[in-house]
DNA sequence: TTGCCTGTTTGATCCAGATCAACAGACATA
DNA sequence: TATGTCTGTTGATCTGGATCAAACAGGCAA
């Protein structure tokens, strides 16, 4: 893959050309640049072109991310407090459990996981995070992070100093509103995970997981039916409260039943409808 | 127990007198009425005494609840938007999944549960809520409640219209701050539940559950070692991702091992330390 | 007092998923 | 190109908790 966009690097061999193009379209890194060069400075904003490149307003994620619903001038104010493009290499920690809360982080590119730790070494994956999603909200209550955040592939995040975000959200109702929405959606997601962990059987859990990924990729303009997993079977298992062997077997069974095609990390949903029907057969 | 305060009714026999007094003091139900007749209006506030009686500033929960950390005048502003004392009878719904978000609710007295529902009828208890805790935050993201909230015993809640809370929290930084803390703590709690559901065995889960209740009762000035369950074995099981028979057996085993005394809903923790040690033996 | 009705306890059996084990690819480094 | 280290697959066996079943206790209405 060329340019700064190596999101699909590891698995490009598995994908046909049309899909690669499709996946690269929605989040163009280079295109905005070009158009911004043509018109020197954005009429509404007093920032240089180089800043504009990564500004929220030119970021293809802004409808999903924190600035959703902001006016241009409001977005500019938010831009001023955001430290854009902090890279996190695969395997690196964005923050660790126990560390003091400084900032929230919005994923620009890449993929991360949050892990809750238990004294005895057990760890539980509490979530996987993709572009436009906000991390670190668990730390606001105590001032300390409750979990580790680790990059599953080379990623870029926007760093949003929390104190300043809180300050700014008093001045910008739309920002306040959307920040509350994002916290609340995290709570709603957590409730869904509890339902999954507390009352679904293994195959239902995996089906729900795949459909959730599918829906999130689709919301970002990617294919809903073909995507690559960024996490290992063990990490999926941890998230779903199952062992890696169980994940592997369930994948195999889904494949022999024609529900999906799996090859290593590459997934194709062949029959999303039947997958959906699979959830809710139990009990 | 007399008056409207029967929170401890079923278990008062277990408590010594000093504790009962303590428990009854903070939330006087009947007395306020009388004194309001006597002293018409509070000097600092332009509200009648009858309103003051149940005002946040006179509520024993205010250090745990939403107004934590507010100045007197700020608390007064909050008071003005809060609709105090909405009673919810045992078994009644405070709100239902799918219903539009109007208000958040702070528990004044009593005990409630939240249940996430699945199409096929399965339900998962997502949380139990006691005095000072805030319900409904899952609904902010979508504008619709994600779960049912049901009273497990006759309860009173304060109704806090969400739009007005959001508005007011722009004017009162301490309120904004604390509201964010409460949402964040819910997220942190959820992560803990995921850890529990995803990687603990049955007895660890129950021990963690008992210790969590103990700690929450203690934070409210109740005994940390003697309390009454407000929920059935089935509800505990649902919350912990286990069947009611498993809960019952685990209780029995804890009892024969001298960790606790159980009799129906009444619990005494005989050896909290060993209970704590029990968590984290597995894996 | 009787007779539900709901919730709880305890025993016997079963099974979904864990555990143990062997092996096969994929990928990274030299 | 060889080599070692992760990661994933599949089989055989085991087991914690589910399921099925029976009996019982407490609350409450008639």
PDB file of N, CA, C and O in Angstrom, chain B residues 7-48:
ATOM      1  N   UNK B   7     -37.483   1.104  54.465  1.00  0.00           N
ATOM      2  CA  UNK B   7     -36.357   0.544  53.720  1.00  0.00           C
ATOM      3  C   UNK B   7     -35.788  -0.688  54.397  1.00  0.00           C
ATOM      4  O   UNK B   7     -35.491  -1.686  53.787  1.00  0.00           O
ATOM      5  N   UNK B   8     -35.633  -0.587  55.691  1.00  0.00           N
ATOM      6  CA  UNK B   8     -35.028  -1.672  56.430  1.00  0.00           C
ATOM      7  C   UNK B   8     -36.063  -2.557  57.113  1.00  0.00           C
ATOM      8  O   UNK B   8     -35.735  -3.413  57.897  1.00  0.00           O
ATOM      9  N   UNK B   9     -37.291  -2.306  56.797  1.00  0.00           N
ATOM     10  CA  UNK B   9     -38.377  -2.981  57.472  1.00  0.00           C
ATOM     11  C   UNK B   9     -38.089  -4.461  57.716  1.00  0.00           C
ATOM     12  O   UNK B   9     -38.032  -4.930  58.859  1.00  0.00           O
ATOM     13  N   UNK B  10     -37.864  -5.164  56.647  1.00  0.00           N
ATOM     14  CA  UNK B  10     -37.758  -6.608  56.744  1.00  0.00           C
ATOM     15  C   UNK B  10     -36.601  -7.052  57.634  1.00  0.00           C
ATOM     16  O   UNK B  10     -36.597  -8.155  58.151  1.00  0.00           O
ATOM     17  N   UNK B  11     -35.623  -6.170  57.817  1.00  0.00           N
ATOM     18  CA  UNK B  11     -34.401  -6.637  58.441  1.00  0.00           C
ATOM     19  C   UNK B  11     -34.050  -5.893  59.713  1.00  0.00           C
ATOM     20  O   UNK B  11     -32.999  -6.108  60.281  1.00  0.00           O
ATOM     21  N   UNK B  12     -34.917  -5.054  60.156  1.00  0.00           N
ATOM     22  CA  UNK B  12     -34.551  -4.211  61.289  1.00  0.00           C
ATOM     23  C   UNK B  12     -34.095  -5.051  62.481  1.00  0.00           C
ATOM     24  O   UNK B  12     -33.291  -4.615  63.281  1.00  0.00           O
ATOM     25  N   UNK B  13     -34.598  -6.259  62.556  1.00  0.00           N
ATOM     26  CA  UNK B  13     -34.209  -7.127  63.662  1.00  0.00           C
ATOM     27  C   UNK B  13     -32.705  -7.371  63.669  1.00  0.00           C
ATOM     28  O   UNK B  13     -32.106  -7.615  64.717  1.00  0.00           O
ATOM     29  N   UNK B  14     -32.091  -7.271  62.539  1.00  0.00           N
ATOM     30  CA  UNK B  14     -30.664  -7.553  62.457  1.00  0.00           C
ATOM     31  C   UNK B  14     -29.796  -6.387  62.909  1.00  0.00           C
ATOM     32  O   UNK B  14     -28.591  -6.528  63.039  1.00  0.00           O
ATOM     33  N   UNK B  15     -30.375  -5.244  63.033  1.00  0.00           N
ATOM     34  CA  UNK B  15     -29.564  -4.051  63.236  1.00  0.00           C
ATOM     35  C   UNK B  15     -29.668  -3.560  64.663  1.00  0.00           C
ATOM     36  O   UNK B  15     -30.729  -3.594  65.275  1.00  0.00           O
ATOM     37  N   UNK B  16     -28.579  -3.064  65.193  1.00  0.00           N
ATOM     38  CA  UNK B  16     -28.666  -2.484  66.529  1.00  0.00           C
ATOM     39  C   UNK B  16     -29.283  -1.092  66.432  1.00  0.00           C
ATOM     40  O   UNK B  16     -29.381  -0.505  65.369  1.00  0.00           O
ATOM     41  N   UNK B  17     -29.675  -0.586  67.560  1.00  0.00           N
ATOM     42  CA  UNK B  17     -30.459   0.646  67.580  1.00  0.00           C
ATOM     43  C   UNK B  17     -29.735   1.818  66.933  1.00  0.00           C
ATOM     44  O   UNK B  17     -30.320   2.587  66.184  1.00  0.00           O
ATOM     45  N   UNK B  18     -28.443   1.933  67.214  1.00  0.00           N
ATOM     46  CA  UNK B  18     -27.728   3.095  66.693  1.00  0.00           C
ATOM     47  C   UNK B  18     -27.762   3.094  65.164  1.00  0.00           C
ATOM     48  O   UNK B  18     -27.873   4.114  64.536  1.00  0.00           O
ATOM     49  N   UNK B  19     -27.679   1.909  64.649  1.00  0.00           N
ATOM     50  CA  UNK B  19     -27.682   1.867  63.189  1.00  0.00           C
ATOM     51  C   UNK B  19     -29.044   2.229  62.618  1.00  0.00           C
ATOM     52  O   UNK B  19     -29.143   2.882  61.596  1.00  0.00           O
ATOM     53  N   UNK B  20     -30.063   1.799  63.279  1.00  0.00           N
ATOM     54  CA  UNK B  20     -31.394   2.123  62.797  1.00  0.00           C
ATOM     55  C   UNK B  20     -31.604   3.636  62.817  1.00  0.00           C
ATOM     56  O   UNK B  20     -32.068   4.213  61.865  1.00  0.00           O
ATOM     57  N   UNK B  21     -31.191   4.250  63.896  1.00  0.00           N
ATOM     58  CA  UNK B  21     -31.360   5.694  63.975  1.00  0.00           C
ATOM     59  C   UNK B  21     -30.604   6.365  62.842  1.00  0.00           C
ATOM     60  O   UNK B  21     -31.134   7.188  62.127  1.00  0.00           O
ATOM     61  N   UNK B  22     -29.382   5.948  62.672  1.00  0.00           N
ATOM     62  CA  UNK B  22     -28.591   6.530  61.600  1.00  0.00           C
ATOM     63  C   UNK B  22     -29.290   6.389  60.259  1.00  0.00           C
ATOM     64  O   UNK B  22     -29.343   7.292  59.454  1.00  0.00           O
ATOM     65  N   UNK B  23     -29.840   5.212  60.078  1.00  0.00           N
ATOM     66  CA  UNK B  23     -30.476   4.971  58.792  1.00  0.00           C
ATOM     67  C   UNK B  23     -31.728   5.796  58.605  1.00  0.00           C
ATOM     68  O   UNK B  23     -32.094   6.121  57.500  1.00  0.00           O
ATOM     69  N   UNK B  24     -32.402   6.073  59.693  1.00  0.00           N
ATOM     70  CA  UNK B  24     -33.653   6.788  59.521  1.00  0.00           C
ATOM     71  C   UNK B  24     -33.436   8.288  59.456  1.00  0.00           C
ATOM     72  O   UNK B  24     -34.222   8.998  58.850  1.00  0.00           O
ATOM     73  N   UNK B  25     -32.385   8.733  60.074  1.00  0.00           N
ATOM     74  CA  UNK B  25     -32.146  10.162  60.107  1.00  0.00           C
ATOM     75  C   UNK B  25     -32.072  10.818  58.730  1.00  0.00           C
ATOM     76  O   UNK B  25     -32.794  11.755  58.463  1.00  0.00           O
ATOM     77  N   UNK B  26     -31.211  10.343  57.937  1.00  0.00           N
ATOM     78  CA  UNK B  26     -30.869  11.126  56.749  1.00  0.00           C
ATOM     79  C   UNK B  26     -32.041  11.403  55.817  1.00  0.00           C
ATOM     80  O   UNK B  26     -32.049  12.414  55.155  1.00  0.00           O
ATOM     81  N   UNK B  27     -32.990  10.525  55.765  1.00  0.00           N
ATOM     82  CA  UNK B  27     -34.064  10.722  54.801  1.00  0.00           C
ATOM     83  C   UNK B  27     -35.424  10.752  55.483  1.00  0.00           C
ATOM     84  O   UNK B  27     -36.197   9.833  55.386  1.00  0.00           O
ATOM     85  N   UNK B  28     -35.692  11.831  56.211  1.00  0.00           N
ATOM     86  CA  UNK B  28     -36.959  11.897  56.935  1.00  0.00           C
ATOM     87  C   UNK B  28     -38.071  12.167  55.936  1.00  0.00           C
ATOM     88  O   UNK B  28     -37.958  13.044  55.092  1.00  0.00           O
ATOM     89  N   UNK B  29     -39.107  11.410  56.044  1.00  0.00           N
ATOM     90  CA  UNK B  29     -40.169  11.495  55.059  1.00  0.00           C
ATOM     91  C   UNK B  29     -41.327  12.331  55.561  1.00  0.00           C
ATOM     92  O   UNK B  29     -41.864  13.152  54.849  1.00  0.00           O
ATOM     93  N   UNK B  30     -41.667  12.113  56.809  1.00  0.00           N
ATOM     94  CA  UNK B  30     -42.898  12.704  57.318  1.00  0.00           C
ATOM     95  C   UNK B  30     -42.635  14.037  58.021  1.00  0.00           C
ATOM     96  O   UNK B  30     -43.358  15.010  57.840  1.00  0.00           O
ATOM     97  N   UNK B  31     -41.591  14.115  58.773  1.00  0.00           N
ATOM     98  CA  UNK B  31     -41.289  15.290  59.578  1.00  0.00           C
ATOM     99  C   UNK B  31     -41.305  16.589  58.777  1.00  0.00           C
ATOM    100  O   UNK B  31     -41.884  17.576  59.216  1.00  0.00           O
ATOM    101  N   UNK B  32     -40.705  16.642  57.653  1.00  0.00           N
ATOM    102  CA  UNK B  32     -40.553  17.870  56.888  1.00  0.00           C
ATOM    103  C   UNK B  32     -41.843  18.651  56.754  1.00  0.00           C
ATOM    104  O   UNK B  32     -41.862  19.855  56.931  1.00  0.00           O
ATOM    105  N   UNK B  33     -42.863  17.980  56.433  1.00  0.00           N
ATOM    106  CA  UNK B  33     -44.173  18.557  56.287  1.00  0.00           C
ATOM    107  C   UNK B  33     -44.531  19.459  57.451  1.00  0.00           C
ATOM    108  O   UNK B  33     -44.928  20.598  57.277  1.00  0.00           O
ATOM    109  N   UNK B  34     -44.375  18.930  58.626  1.00  0.00           N
ATOM    110  CA  UNK B  34     -44.745  19.639  59.845  1.00  0.00           C
ATOM    111  C   UNK B  34     -43.940  20.922  60.008  1.00  0.00           C
ATOM    112  O   UNK B  34     -44.479  22.008  60.182  1.00  0.00           O
ATOM    113  N   UNK B  35     -42.643  20.822  59.919  1.00  0.00           N
ATOM    114  CA  UNK B  35     -41.803  21.997  60.137  1.00  0.00           C
ATOM    115  C   UNK B  35     -42.051  23.052  59.068  1.00  0.00           C
ATOM    116  O   UNK B  35     -41.873  24.233  59.309  1.00  0.00           O
ATOM    117  N   UNK B  36     -42.460  22.646  57.922  1.00  0.00           N
ATOM    118  CA  UNK B  36     -42.671  23.630  56.859  1.00  0.00           C
ATOM    119  C   UNK B  36     -43.834  24.553  57.218  1.00  0.00           C
ATOM    120  O   UNK B  36     -43.849  25.713  56.871  1.00  0.00           O
ATOM    121  N   UNK B  37     -44.750  24.019  57.895  1.00  0.00           N
ATOM    122  CA  UNK B  37     -45.872  24.842  58.326  1.00  0.00           C
ATOM    123  C   UNK B  37     -45.393  25.914  59.299  1.00  0.00           C
ATOM    124  O   UNK B  37     -45.841  27.053  59.279  1.00  0.00           O
ATOM    125  N   UNK B  38     -44.411  25.559  60.118  1.00  0.00           N
ATOM    126  CA  UNK B  38     -43.950  26.469  61.154  1.00  0.00           C
ATOM    127  C   UNK B  38     -43.121  27.628  60.636  1.00  0.00           C
ATOM    128  O   UNK B  38     -43.282  28.758  61.050  1.00  0.00           O
ATOM    129  N   UNK B  39     -42.194  27.367  59.728  1.00  0.00           N
ATOM    130  CA  UNK B  39     -41.238  28.428  59.394  1.00  0.00           C
ATOM    131  C   UNK B  39     -41.339  28.931  57.946  1.00  0.00           C
ATOM    132  O   UNK B  39     -40.364  29.384  57.376  1.00  0.00           O
ATOM    133  N   UNK B  40     -42.466  28.871  57.418  1.00  0.00           N
ATOM    134  CA  UNK B  40     -42.723  29.431  56.081  1.00  0.00           C
ATOM    135  C   UNK B  40     -41.571  29.331  55.071  1.00  0.00           C
ATOM    136  O   UNK B  40     -41.519  28.407  54.291  1.00  0.00           O
ATOM    137  N   UNK B  41     -40.622  30.285  55.081  1.00  0.00           N
ATOM    138  CA  UNK B  41     -39.638  30.339  53.992  1.00  0.00           C
ATOM    139  C   UNK B  41     -38.199  30.314  54.497  1.00  0.00           C
ATOM    140  O   UNK B  41     -37.863  30.969  55.482  1.00  0.00           O
ATOM    141  N   UNK B  42     -37.350  29.591  53.817  1.00  0.00           N
ATOM    142  CA  UNK B  42     -35.928  29.525  54.142  1.00  0.00           C
ATOM    143  C   UNK B  42     -35.270  30.844  53.757  1.00  0.00           C
ATOM    144  O   UNK B  42     -35.505  31.373  52.673  1.00  0.00           O
ATOM    145  N   UNK B  43     -34.419  31.394  54.624  1.00  0.00           N
ATOM    146  CA  UNK B  43     -33.794  32.695  54.377  1.00  0.00           C
ATOM    147  C   UNK B  43     -33.018  32.747  53.047  1.00  0.00           C
ATOM    148  O   UNK B  43     -33.116  33.714  52.315  1.00  0.00           O
ATOM    149  N   UNK B  44     -32.243  31.717  52.767  1.00  0.00           N
ATOM    150  CA  UNK B  44     -31.365  31.774  51.605  1.00  0.00           C
ATOM    151  C   UNK B  44     -32.074  31.460  50.290  1.00  0.00           C
ATOM    152  O   UNK B  44     -31.575  31.741  49.219  1.00  0.00           O
ATOM    153  N   UNK B  45     -33.205  30.857  50.422  1.00  0.00           N
ATOM    154  CA  UNK B  45     -33.805  30.344  49.200  1.00  0.00           C
ATOM    155  C   UNK B  45     -35.258  30.775  49.111  1.00  0.00           C
ATOM    156  O   UNK B  45     -35.957  30.828  50.093  1.00  0.00           O
ATOM    157  N   UNK B  46     -35.628  31.035  47.931  1.00  0.00           N
ATOM    158  CA  UNK B  46     -36.959  31.552  47.727  1.00  0.00           C
ATOM    159  C   UNK B  46     -37.991  30.442  47.552  1.00  0.00           C
ATOM    160  O   UNK B  46     -38.886  30.528  46.753  1.00  0.00           O
ATOM    161  N   UNK B  47     -37.778  29.410  48.339  1.00  0.00           N
ATOM    162  CA  UNK B  47     -38.720  28.296  48.220  1.00  0.00           C
ATOM    163  C   UNK B  47     -39.368  28.045  49.573  1.00  0.00           C
ATOM    164  O   UNK B  47     -38.787  28.343  50.604  1.00  0.00           O
ATOM    165  N   UNK B  48     -40.511  27.498  49.536  1.00  0.00           N
ATOM    166  CA  UNK B  48     -41.190  27.223  50.802  1.00  0.00           C
ATOM    167  C   UNK B  48     -40.455  26.118  51.542  1.00  0.00           C
ATOM    168  O   UNK B  48     -39.706  25.348  50.964  1.00  0.00           O
TER     169      UNK B  48
END
